[in-house]
Amino acid sequence: MDSDSESKLLSLISQLIHVYNNIDDMDWDWDSKVESLIIQIISFISSMDLDSQLKPESKLMSLTTQVISVLTSMDLDSQPKPLSELISLISQNISINLESEPKSDWDFMALLEETMMLTPRPKLSSLILQILSLVISMDSKWKNLISLSPQVQVRLEGGSFHVLDEVVFRSNNIWECLPKYWEEFRSKEKITTHFFCKGCKGEDHQEYEKAPLEIKHPLHPKHSLQLVKSEWCGTKKCYCCDEFLTKIFYYCSACDYAMNITCVEKPLVLSIDHQKWHEHDLALFPRKASLTCDLCALADSSCPFYICPPCDFVAHQSCLSLPRVIRISRHHHRISFTSSFDQEDRSCGVCRKEINNEYGSYYCTEKGCSYAAHSRCATQSNVWDGKDLENVPEEVEEELEPFVRISSGIIQHFSHQHHHMRLDEDTNREYDDEKQCQACITPIYFGNFYSCMQCDFILHEDCANLSRKIHHPIHPHLVTLVGGYEGVMEYLVDRCSACSSWCKTGFYYECGTKECDFLLHVQCATTSEPLVHGSHIHPLFLTSKPEEQRPCSVCEDSTW
């Protein structure tokens, strides 16, 4: 067989994999495409001239030769019923004009599905799986990946992981070994480096390098680390990078010690020159110990330390990447890092707790502003957008007015641009419970409001004056006021990020940052702090610490 024939076969198999990987609910004829390609592939294989095959043969052709051998010597009567019926059906269809538009054959697809799930797996099915896996591994997108096959499963309970049993979710369906069903693991650069096949637990992908099931690591020399899988890792973080754990990681059950796969594979840096934070080289302190970090003032051992013994300087590995200048949602000016303060009482503007003046934190450099925040508090994902603004010119944010004033008491609101609205200041009016403000969806019982001069659209005066763009304390990005939603609400997407109620029945604030679905009711957005409430003697402040779940002190319900 010549190289052109092998290329054609490779192309047909690749097309089949592509169709199956990209099945769309709206693609009504995907099954016809699958059927047509399978028939084309088998027809092409059956027509091959094995005598003219190139030597030495490629692995693809070796497997193809074995498929031909199995097909030609197969006794259909001795095969499992779904397989024998499928082969017979394919044989009948080989003579069909393959250039014509195929029609869906539900018998074909049903038999194919049954055949792919047979146990024990027939030799023909095993060969087909090997061919599919081989062709997938030739694709540049999947070529250099490492296969993960954890044998142990853990569950997070009470803040610690508990070993359950062996991983038991293997499937016998060959189709479930295609990339469509892979769980991908990416590096910080968003590059896919590892995969976990949900169909076979990684056991059938022999073309790929496999991650070791057990390792020894210099950051945890006492015990071995096992490759484990967990369906949910909660707020548990990797010891090395201080990032949240992925669903598959290396774990020591004796110490409840966990590391992400990417951290395990990175070479250990024993010393670093980090002039940004310290004038001398810093050495890795490999032991897990409670040392107070000079940059964040915390003594936790959540990640490795780097130290300078002569200077008694200590820093978490993760704190070495702290930014110098940032903008956070809790303050209207930029704030800068300082290694220490003069002796003056200060409290953190995020958590409201005392700041230790001897350690690093952030402060506002604006004249007359005394705002300050702990290093870790200021760089939480719920208040900081991840951008270091050192040497970045400060931009003036454009103010968007919510309405254009047409004349005294007459406006054109951005949410109702086709009509003008008039201010109603009549204090002797009769109130109608049926009249609701279109922004906050509450009745207008008292106070001034704007009403449309041509239709029933009305807004509280305060709602009409809501800012078009705001920085809200519980979100790191700028959010924009949106009104007049007319789409179909989605259960998981269209809920307020603060109170979890439906968010698109009135006006709401929406984050425009890519891949951020933060939404906020206007009622939630305008809740001010501090809040004085009769149920508590102290003022209350907004909090939204990432992934934190706390019960309400009034109703005792757990809230996110």
XYZ file of C-alpha atoms in Angstrom:
560
model
C 0.000 0.000 0.000
C 1.429 3.412 -0.936
C 1.710 6.523 1.245
C -1.209 8.217 -0.573
C -3.556 5.447 0.505
C -2.339 5.685 4.085
C -2.894 9.461 4.019
C -6.437 8.973 2.735
C -7.184 6.443 5.477
C -5.741 8.793 8.096
C -7.909 11.627 6.734
C -11.113 9.556 6.915
C -10.437 8.437 10.495
C -9.577 12.008 11.521
C -12.870 13.225 10.034
C -14.772 10.592 12.029
C -13.079 11.658 15.269
C -13.744 15.329 14.482
C -17.468 14.718 13.859
C -17.873 12.766 17.098
C -15.887 15.271 19.154
C -18.019 18.152 17.883
C -21.524 16.723 18.181
C -23.956 19.604 18.518
C -27.524 19.281 19.786
C -28.595 21.377 16.802
C -26.764 19.146 14.294
C -29.578 16.765 13.451
C -27.626 14.668 10.935
C -24.412 13.982 12.901
C -25.340 10.285 13.116
C -25.632 10.124 9.318
C -22.156 11.643 9.018
C -20.756 9.063 11.455
C -22.434 6.196 9.598
C -21.232 7.433 6.207
C -17.616 7.823 7.372
C -17.546 4.375 9.024
C -18.827 2.759 5.829
C -16.272 4.703 3.765
C -13.449 3.617 6.072
C -14.418 -0.074 6.037
C -14.986 0.002 2.290
C -11.571 1.597 1.777
C -9.849 -0.901 4.098
C -11.539 -3.815 2.314
C -10.206 -2.609 -1.036
C -6.576 -2.349 0.126
C -3.872 -4.266 -1.694
C -1.792 -5.692 1.148
C 0.858 -7.071 -1.204
C 1.899 -3.559 -2.278
C 2.200 -2.283 1.306
C 5.406 -0.393 2.083
C 8.030 -2.028 4.303
C 8.610 -1.453 7.136
C 4.962 -0.734 7.736
C 3.770 2.063 9.997
C 1.927 1.341 13.233
C -1.318 2.551 11.642
C -0.917 0.143 8.754
C 0.073 -2.678 11.086
C -3.164 -2.240 13.022
C -5.134 -1.861 9.773
C -3.669 -5.130 8.473
C -4.806 -6.838 11.659
C -8.320 -5.401 11.194
C -8.456 -6.773 7.632
C -7.275 -10.158 8.871
C -9.956 -10.252 11.572
C -12.691 -9.171 9.136
C -11.790 -11.739 6.470
C -11.519 -14.631 8.919
C -14.499 -13.686 11.072
C -17.218 -16.272 11.627
C -20.254 -14.040 12.139
C -22.257 -16.838 13.780
C -19.710 -17.069 16.609
C -19.646 -13.322 17.281
C -21.810 -11.395 19.770
C -25.169 -10.576 18.181
C -24.712 -6.753 17.957
C -21.317 -7.162 16.238
C -22.478 -9.777 13.722
C -25.594 -7.749 12.839
C -23.507 -4.580 12.481
C -21.015 -6.266 10.122
C -23.890 -7.628 8.027
C -25.527 -4.209 7.837
C -22.242 -2.563 6.806
C -21.693 -5.219 4.121
C -25.118 -4.433 2.668
C -24.301 -0.713 2.567
C -20.823 -1.010 1.018
C -22.368 -1.038 -2.462
C -24.288 2.220 -1.851
C -23.056 5.270 -3.749
C -21.000 6.959 -1.014
C -21.138 10.306 -2.808
C -24.871 10.590 -2.168
C -26.249 12.259 0.937
C -26.546 9.566 3.640
C -29.775 9.075 5.531
C -29.919 8.378 9.228
C -30.171 4.652 10.026
C -31.192 4.236 13.647
C -30.560 0.451 13.485
C -26.974 1.141 12.441
C -26.321 3.642 15.241
C -27.983 1.445 17.871
C -25.924 -1.598 16.827
C -22.760 0.515 16.727
C -23.404 1.765 20.277
C -24.074 -1.780 21.556
C -20.948 -3.112 19.838
C -18.751 -0.378 21.299
C -19.938 -1.363 24.803
C -19.531 -5.159 24.576
C -17.860 -6.919 27.516
C -15.495 -8.657 27.162
C -14.318 -6.464 24.303
C -14.087 -8.330 20.945
C -10.685 -8.289 19.232
C -12.046 -6.116 16.402
C -13.277 -3.493 18.890
C -9.904 -3.468 20.660
C -8.108 -2.892 17.359
C -10.514 -0.075 16.441
C -9.855 1.603 19.804
C -6.087 1.340 19.248
C -6.424 2.926 15.797
C -8.592 5.784 17.094
C -6.184 6.432 19.966
C -3.191 6.351 17.608
C -4.752 8.834 15.158
C -5.717 11.160 18.041
C -2.116 11.110 19.291
C -0.914 12.228 15.825
C -2.937 15.456 16.089
C -0.698 18.362 17.138
C -3.328 19.469 19.669
C -3.078 16.185 21.596
C 0.363 14.948 20.585
C 2.534 15.807 23.611
C 0.048 15.351 26.435
C 0.602 13.214 29.519
C -2.114 10.753 30.500
C -3.365 10.693 34.099
C -4.667 7.435 35.556
C -5.210 7.885 39.317
C -6.041 4.677 41.159
C -7.250 6.315 44.379
C -10.181 8.633 45.071
C -10.438 11.110 47.968
C -13.249 13.197 49.428
C -13.023 16.549 51.219
C -14.680 16.381 54.650
C -14.233 18.839 57.492
C -11.409 20.664 55.758
C -9.301 17.508 55.179
C -9.201 14.856 52.472
C -10.174 11.271 53.281
C -9.128 8.319 51.110
C -12.165 6.434 49.791
C -11.320 3.553 47.522
C -10.141 2.753 44.042
C -11.383 4.911 41.184
C -14.397 2.987 39.919
C -15.825 4.975 37.025
C -14.407 3.058 34.056
C -16.665 2.781 31.009
C -16.575 0.067 28.358
C -17.852 2.419 25.649
C -15.043 2.966 23.117
C -16.508 6.338 22.063
C -15.933 7.629 25.594
C -12.189 7.349 25.019
C -12.330 10.204 22.491
C -11.115 13.725 23.500
C -14.738 14.871 23.822
C -14.801 13.012 27.149
C -11.328 13.955 28.365
C -10.819 16.185 31.355
C -8.016 18.581 30.438
C -5.484 20.088 32.842
C -3.770 23.331 31.879
C -0.683 25.236 32.945
C -0.791 28.858 34.143
C -0.244 29.834 30.502
C -3.562 28.066 29.662
C -1.736 25.369 27.696
C -3.161 21.846 28.012
C -0.461 19.596 29.487
C -2.298 16.573 30.926
C -5.580 14.764 30.382
C -7.748 12.278 32.219
C -9.853 9.953 30.071
C -13.175 9.384 31.827
C -13.856 6.370 29.628
C -10.897 4.142 30.542
C -9.137 5.923 33.460
C -6.155 6.316 31.125
C -5.531 2.579 30.830
C -6.116 2.317 27.062
C -4.012 5.262 25.847
C -0.708 3.473 25.342
C 0.569 6.101 22.864
C 0.890 8.661 25.652
C 3.399 9.072 28.421
C 1.733 8.361 31.761
C 2.143 10.400 34.942
C 3.620 8.282 37.777
C 1.128 6.965 40.330
C 3.514 7.609 43.223
C 6.409 10.041 43.647
C 8.909 11.385 46.175
C 9.246 15.170 46.284
C 11.922 17.294 48.005
C 9.280 19.594 49.520
C 7.812 16.579 51.327
C 10.686 14.120 51.806
C 9.192 12.077 54.668
C 6.451 10.322 52.686
C 5.536 9.442 49.121
C 2.791 11.333 47.300
C 0.027 9.402 45.511
C -1.805 10.498 42.380
C -5.443 10.888 43.516
C -8.763 12.142 42.171
C -11.355 14.243 43.973
C -14.684 15.406 42.561
C -14.541 18.584 44.665
C -11.548 20.250 46.327
C -13.378 23.198 47.905
C -10.962 25.891 49.044
C -8.028 23.496 49.532
C -4.852 24.843 47.978
C -1.646 23.387 46.586
C 1.224 23.660 49.077
C 3.687 24.761 46.402
C 1.854 27.460 44.426
C -0.911 28.422 46.887
C -3.443 28.017 44.048
C -6.642 25.966 44.360
C -6.149 22.238 43.797
C -7.258 20.743 40.500
C -9.428 17.595 40.505
C -6.372 15.339 40.142
C -3.293 15.992 42.267
C -0.545 14.355 44.330
C -1.412 13.683 47.953
C 0.023 12.382 51.236
C -2.790 11.005 53.407
C -0.572 10.817 56.520
C 0.020 14.598 56.483
C -3.001 15.816 54.478
C -0.412 17.368 52.145
C -1.327 18.113 48.512
C 0.425 19.442 45.399
C -0.862 20.182 41.919
C 0.618 18.143 39.076
C 2.209 21.157 37.365
C 4.047 22.049 40.600
C 5.349 18.514 41.035
C 6.828 18.593 37.534
C 8.523 21.984 37.910
C 12.211 21.944 38.942
C 12.752 23.143 42.494
C 14.444 26.557 42.730
C 16.872 26.376 45.670
C 17.845 30.054 45.651
C 16.643 33.192 43.902
C 17.849 36.735 43.305
C 14.783 38.873 43.979
C 15.907 42.497 44.202
C 12.293 43.659 44.164
C 11.908 42.489 47.758
C 15.391 41.943 49.197
C 18.975 42.935 48.427
C 20.481 39.458 49.075
C 19.852 36.087 47.460
C 17.009 34.162 49.086
C 17.340 30.462 49.917
C 14.516 27.905 49.883
C 13.448 26.759 53.351
C 12.101 23.286 52.499
C 10.493 22.380 55.821
C 6.829 23.061 56.525
C 7.057 25.553 59.405
C 5.199 28.476 60.969
C 7.393 31.458 60.111
C 5.999 34.985 59.902
C 6.242 36.307 56.350
C 7.693 39.833 56.139
C 5.516 40.627 53.116
C 2.070 39.521 54.329
C 2.494 39.300 58.145
C 0.999 35.785 58.237
C 2.674 32.800 59.890
C 0.793 30.118 57.959
C 2.666 27.304 56.230
C 0.431 27.211 53.165
C 3.400 27.260 50.779
C 7.245 27.123 50.855
C 9.312 29.960 52.320
C 12.377 31.726 50.956
C 14.668 33.219 53.601
C 17.756 35.361 54.080
C 19.351 34.032 57.324
C 21.748 36.985 57.901
C 18.876 39.500 57.694
C 16.162 37.347 59.266
C 14.053 38.066 56.157
C 11.273 35.540 55.478
C 8.804 35.468 52.571
C 6.222 33.019 51.290
C 7.023 31.826 47.777
C 3.591 33.096 46.678
C 4.161 36.525 48.293
C 7.242 37.128 46.139
C 4.851 37.792 43.251
C 2.868 40.470 45.107
C 2.249 43.595 42.964
C 3.661 47.011 43.832
C 0.727 49.236 42.816
C -2.889 48.107 42.469
C -6.466 49.341 42.174
C -8.981 47.481 44.352
C -12.763 47.612 44.501
C -12.740 48.675 48.167
C -11.042 52.047 47.563
C -11.331 54.809 44.945
C -7.551 55.513 44.735
C -4.654 53.292 43.766
C -2.785 51.724 46.688
C 0.943 50.902 46.930
C 2.943 48.266 48.811
C 5.053 49.283 51.788
C 7.380 47.038 53.791
C 6.349 48.697 57.085
C 4.490 51.635 58.626
C 5.417 54.186 61.236
C 3.953 53.558 64.670
C 0.311 54.488 64.255
C -2.867 52.455 64.741
C -4.291 51.266 61.417
C -7.029 48.841 60.424
C -7.435 46.951 57.146
C -10.014 48.469 54.786
C -11.028 44.980 53.618
C -11.250 42.773 56.735
C -11.421 45.671 59.270
C -8.822 44.018 61.528
C -5.671 45.633 62.916
C -2.554 46.011 60.730
C 0.851 45.103 62.200
C 3.091 48.065 61.323
C 6.266 45.931 61.246
C 5.242 43.912 58.183
C 4.252 44.529 54.580
C 0.852 45.885 53.553
C -0.762 48.362 51.145
C -1.539 52.049 51.685
C -3.038 54.968 49.773
C -0.499 57.570 48.649
C -3.093 60.314 48.072
C -2.539 63.293 50.351
C -4.853 63.230 53.340
C -6.045 59.634 52.698
C -5.201 57.082 55.401
C -6.595 53.953 53.710
C -4.558 50.762 54.254
C -5.051 47.015 53.729
C -3.321 43.735 54.548
C -1.274 42.274 51.671
C -3.401 39.137 51.420
C -6.697 41.019 51.834
C -5.868 43.566 49.122
C -4.907 40.856 46.612
C -7.932 38.572 47.054
C -9.588 37.727 43.751
C -12.845 39.361 44.870
C -11.290 42.829 45.284
C -8.252 42.939 42.943
C -8.345 42.352 39.180
C -4.835 40.848 39.063
C -3.143 43.819 37.344
C 0.077 45.379 38.658
C -0.161 49.088 37.818
C 3.426 50.043 38.659
C 4.651 52.525 35.990
C 1.215 52.396 34.309
C -0.286 55.888 33.774
C -3.568 56.392 35.596
C -6.528 56.705 33.247
C -9.435 59.035 33.885
C -12.633 56.977 33.826
C -15.304 58.482 31.603
C -18.504 59.459 33.417
C -21.654 58.364 31.596
C -24.749 60.328 32.587
C -27.890 58.192 33.083
C -30.076 60.704 31.246
C -30.090 63.827 29.087
C -31.959 66.809 30.568
C -34.362 68.088 27.905
C -35.850 70.918 29.973
C -36.851 71.598 33.570
C -38.290 68.324 34.922
C -38.090 66.574 31.507
C -35.416 63.931 30.760
C -34.499 61.275 28.209
C -33.274 58.229 30.142
C -30.715 55.839 28.605
C -33.034 52.874 29.281
C -36.073 54.495 27.603
C -34.621 56.565 24.811
C -37.616 56.577 22.450
C -39.789 58.652 24.851
C -39.261 61.554 27.249
C -39.985 61.278 30.987
C -41.436 63.913 33.337
C -40.595 64.366 37.027
C -43.643 63.961 39.284
C -43.279 65.912 42.537
C -46.943 65.871 43.574
C -47.022 65.030 47.287
C -50.841 64.825 47.357
C -51.167 62.121 44.713
C -53.050 58.873 45.311
C -50.602 55.974 45.219
C -51.295 52.962 43.034
C -49.842 49.632 44.220
C -49.858 48.430 40.625
C -47.333 51.070 39.590
C -43.821 49.657 39.909
C -40.457 51.234 39.253
C -38.944 49.513 36.202
C -35.466 49.593 37.744
C -35.938 48.104 41.235
C -39.348 46.442 40.635
C -40.919 47.868 43.798
C -44.083 49.998 44.126
C -43.779 53.776 44.293
C -45.344 54.572 47.663
C -43.745 57.954 48.299
C -41.149 60.366 46.955
C -40.569 61.764 43.495
C -40.561 59.646 40.352
C -40.184 60.007 36.601
C -43.030 58.807 34.391
C -43.021 58.407 30.625
C -45.050 61.037 28.812
C -46.310 58.452 26.275
C -46.442 55.076 28.053
C -46.512 53.432 31.516
C -42.730 53.320 32.061
C -41.808 54.828 35.474
C -38.680 55.164 37.616
C -38.024 56.323 41.157
C -36.041 59.568 41.035
C -33.185 57.809 42.865
C -33.274 54.900 40.392
C -33.234 57.294 37.440
C -30.043 58.791 38.885
C -28.200 55.472 39.342
C -24.616 55.682 38.036
C -24.051 53.968 34.683
C -20.700 52.516 35.797
C -19.517 51.700 39.316
C -16.800 49.873 41.239
C -18.566 47.643 43.752
C -16.834 46.445 46.947
C -17.444 42.733 46.277
C -16.167 42.609 42.677
C -12.775 43.535 41.170
C -14.009 44.777 37.766
C -15.972 47.832 36.697
C -19.688 46.990 36.314
C -22.209 48.659 34.004
C -25.894 49.400 34.586
C -28.156 47.514 32.171
C -31.915 47.933 31.748
C -34.771 46.596 29.659
C -33.841 42.889 29.547
C -36.099 40.945 27.185
C -34.287 37.627 26.777
C -34.987 34.191 28.258
C -33.475 33.845 31.727
C -31.057 30.976 32.338
C -31.264 29.256 35.725
C -27.558 29.231 36.617
C -26.363 32.322 34.754
C -28.944 35.032 35.360
C -28.810 35.238 39.150
C -27.525 38.050 41.337
C -23.990 37.290 42.517
C -24.771 38.800 45.929
C -28.183 37.367 46.887
C -28.649 34.574 44.267
C -32.159 35.777 43.297
C -33.217 36.333 39.683
C -31.348 39.329 38.352
C -32.966 40.294 35.078
C -36.496 41.359 35.997
C -35.420 44.993 36.429
C -32.205 46.974 36.090
C -28.969 45.268 37.092
C -25.237 45.831 37.012
C -23.255 43.575 34.704
C -19.524 42.930 34.405
C -18.246 43.385 30.865
C -14.972 41.536 31.425
C -14.560 38.493 29.184
C -15.619 35.199 30.811
C -16.931 37.012 33.902
C -20.672 36.546 34.535
C -20.973 38.761 37.621
C -24.443 40.327 37.982
C -25.877 42.552 40.698
C -29.402 43.754 41.480
C -29.651 47.508 41.798
C -30.947 46.884 45.340
C -27.834 44.863 46.223
C -25.551 47.314 44.425
C -26.861 50.249 46.450
C -26.588 48.575 49.871
C -24.219 50.867 51.717
C -21.644 50.119 54.386
C -21.286 50.296 57.271
C -24.791 48.948 57.886
C -26.296 49.566 61.310
C -28.764 46.783 62.140
C -30.860 46.262 65.235
C -29.747 42.628 65.542
C -26.133 43.542 66.331
C -24.360 46.148 68.462
C -21.537 46.796 65.960
C -21.665 48.205 62.407
C -21.720 45.547 59.653
C -19.516 45.523 56.537
C -19.798 43.748 53.190
C -17.739 40.597 52.763
C -17.277 38.267 49.821
C -14.151 36.277 50.582
C -13.661 33.788 47.711
C -15.465 30.482 48.302
C -16.294 31.392 51.907
C -19.541 29.968 53.251
C -20.926 31.370 56.498
C -24.303 30.925 58.223
C -26.480 34.002 58.655
C -26.583 35.021 62.327
C -30.297 35.883 62.066
C -31.891 33.037 60.063
C -28.952 30.585 60.458
C -29.107 29.749 56.762
C -25.775 29.135 55.011
C -24.997 31.759 52.381
C -22.219 32.143 49.838
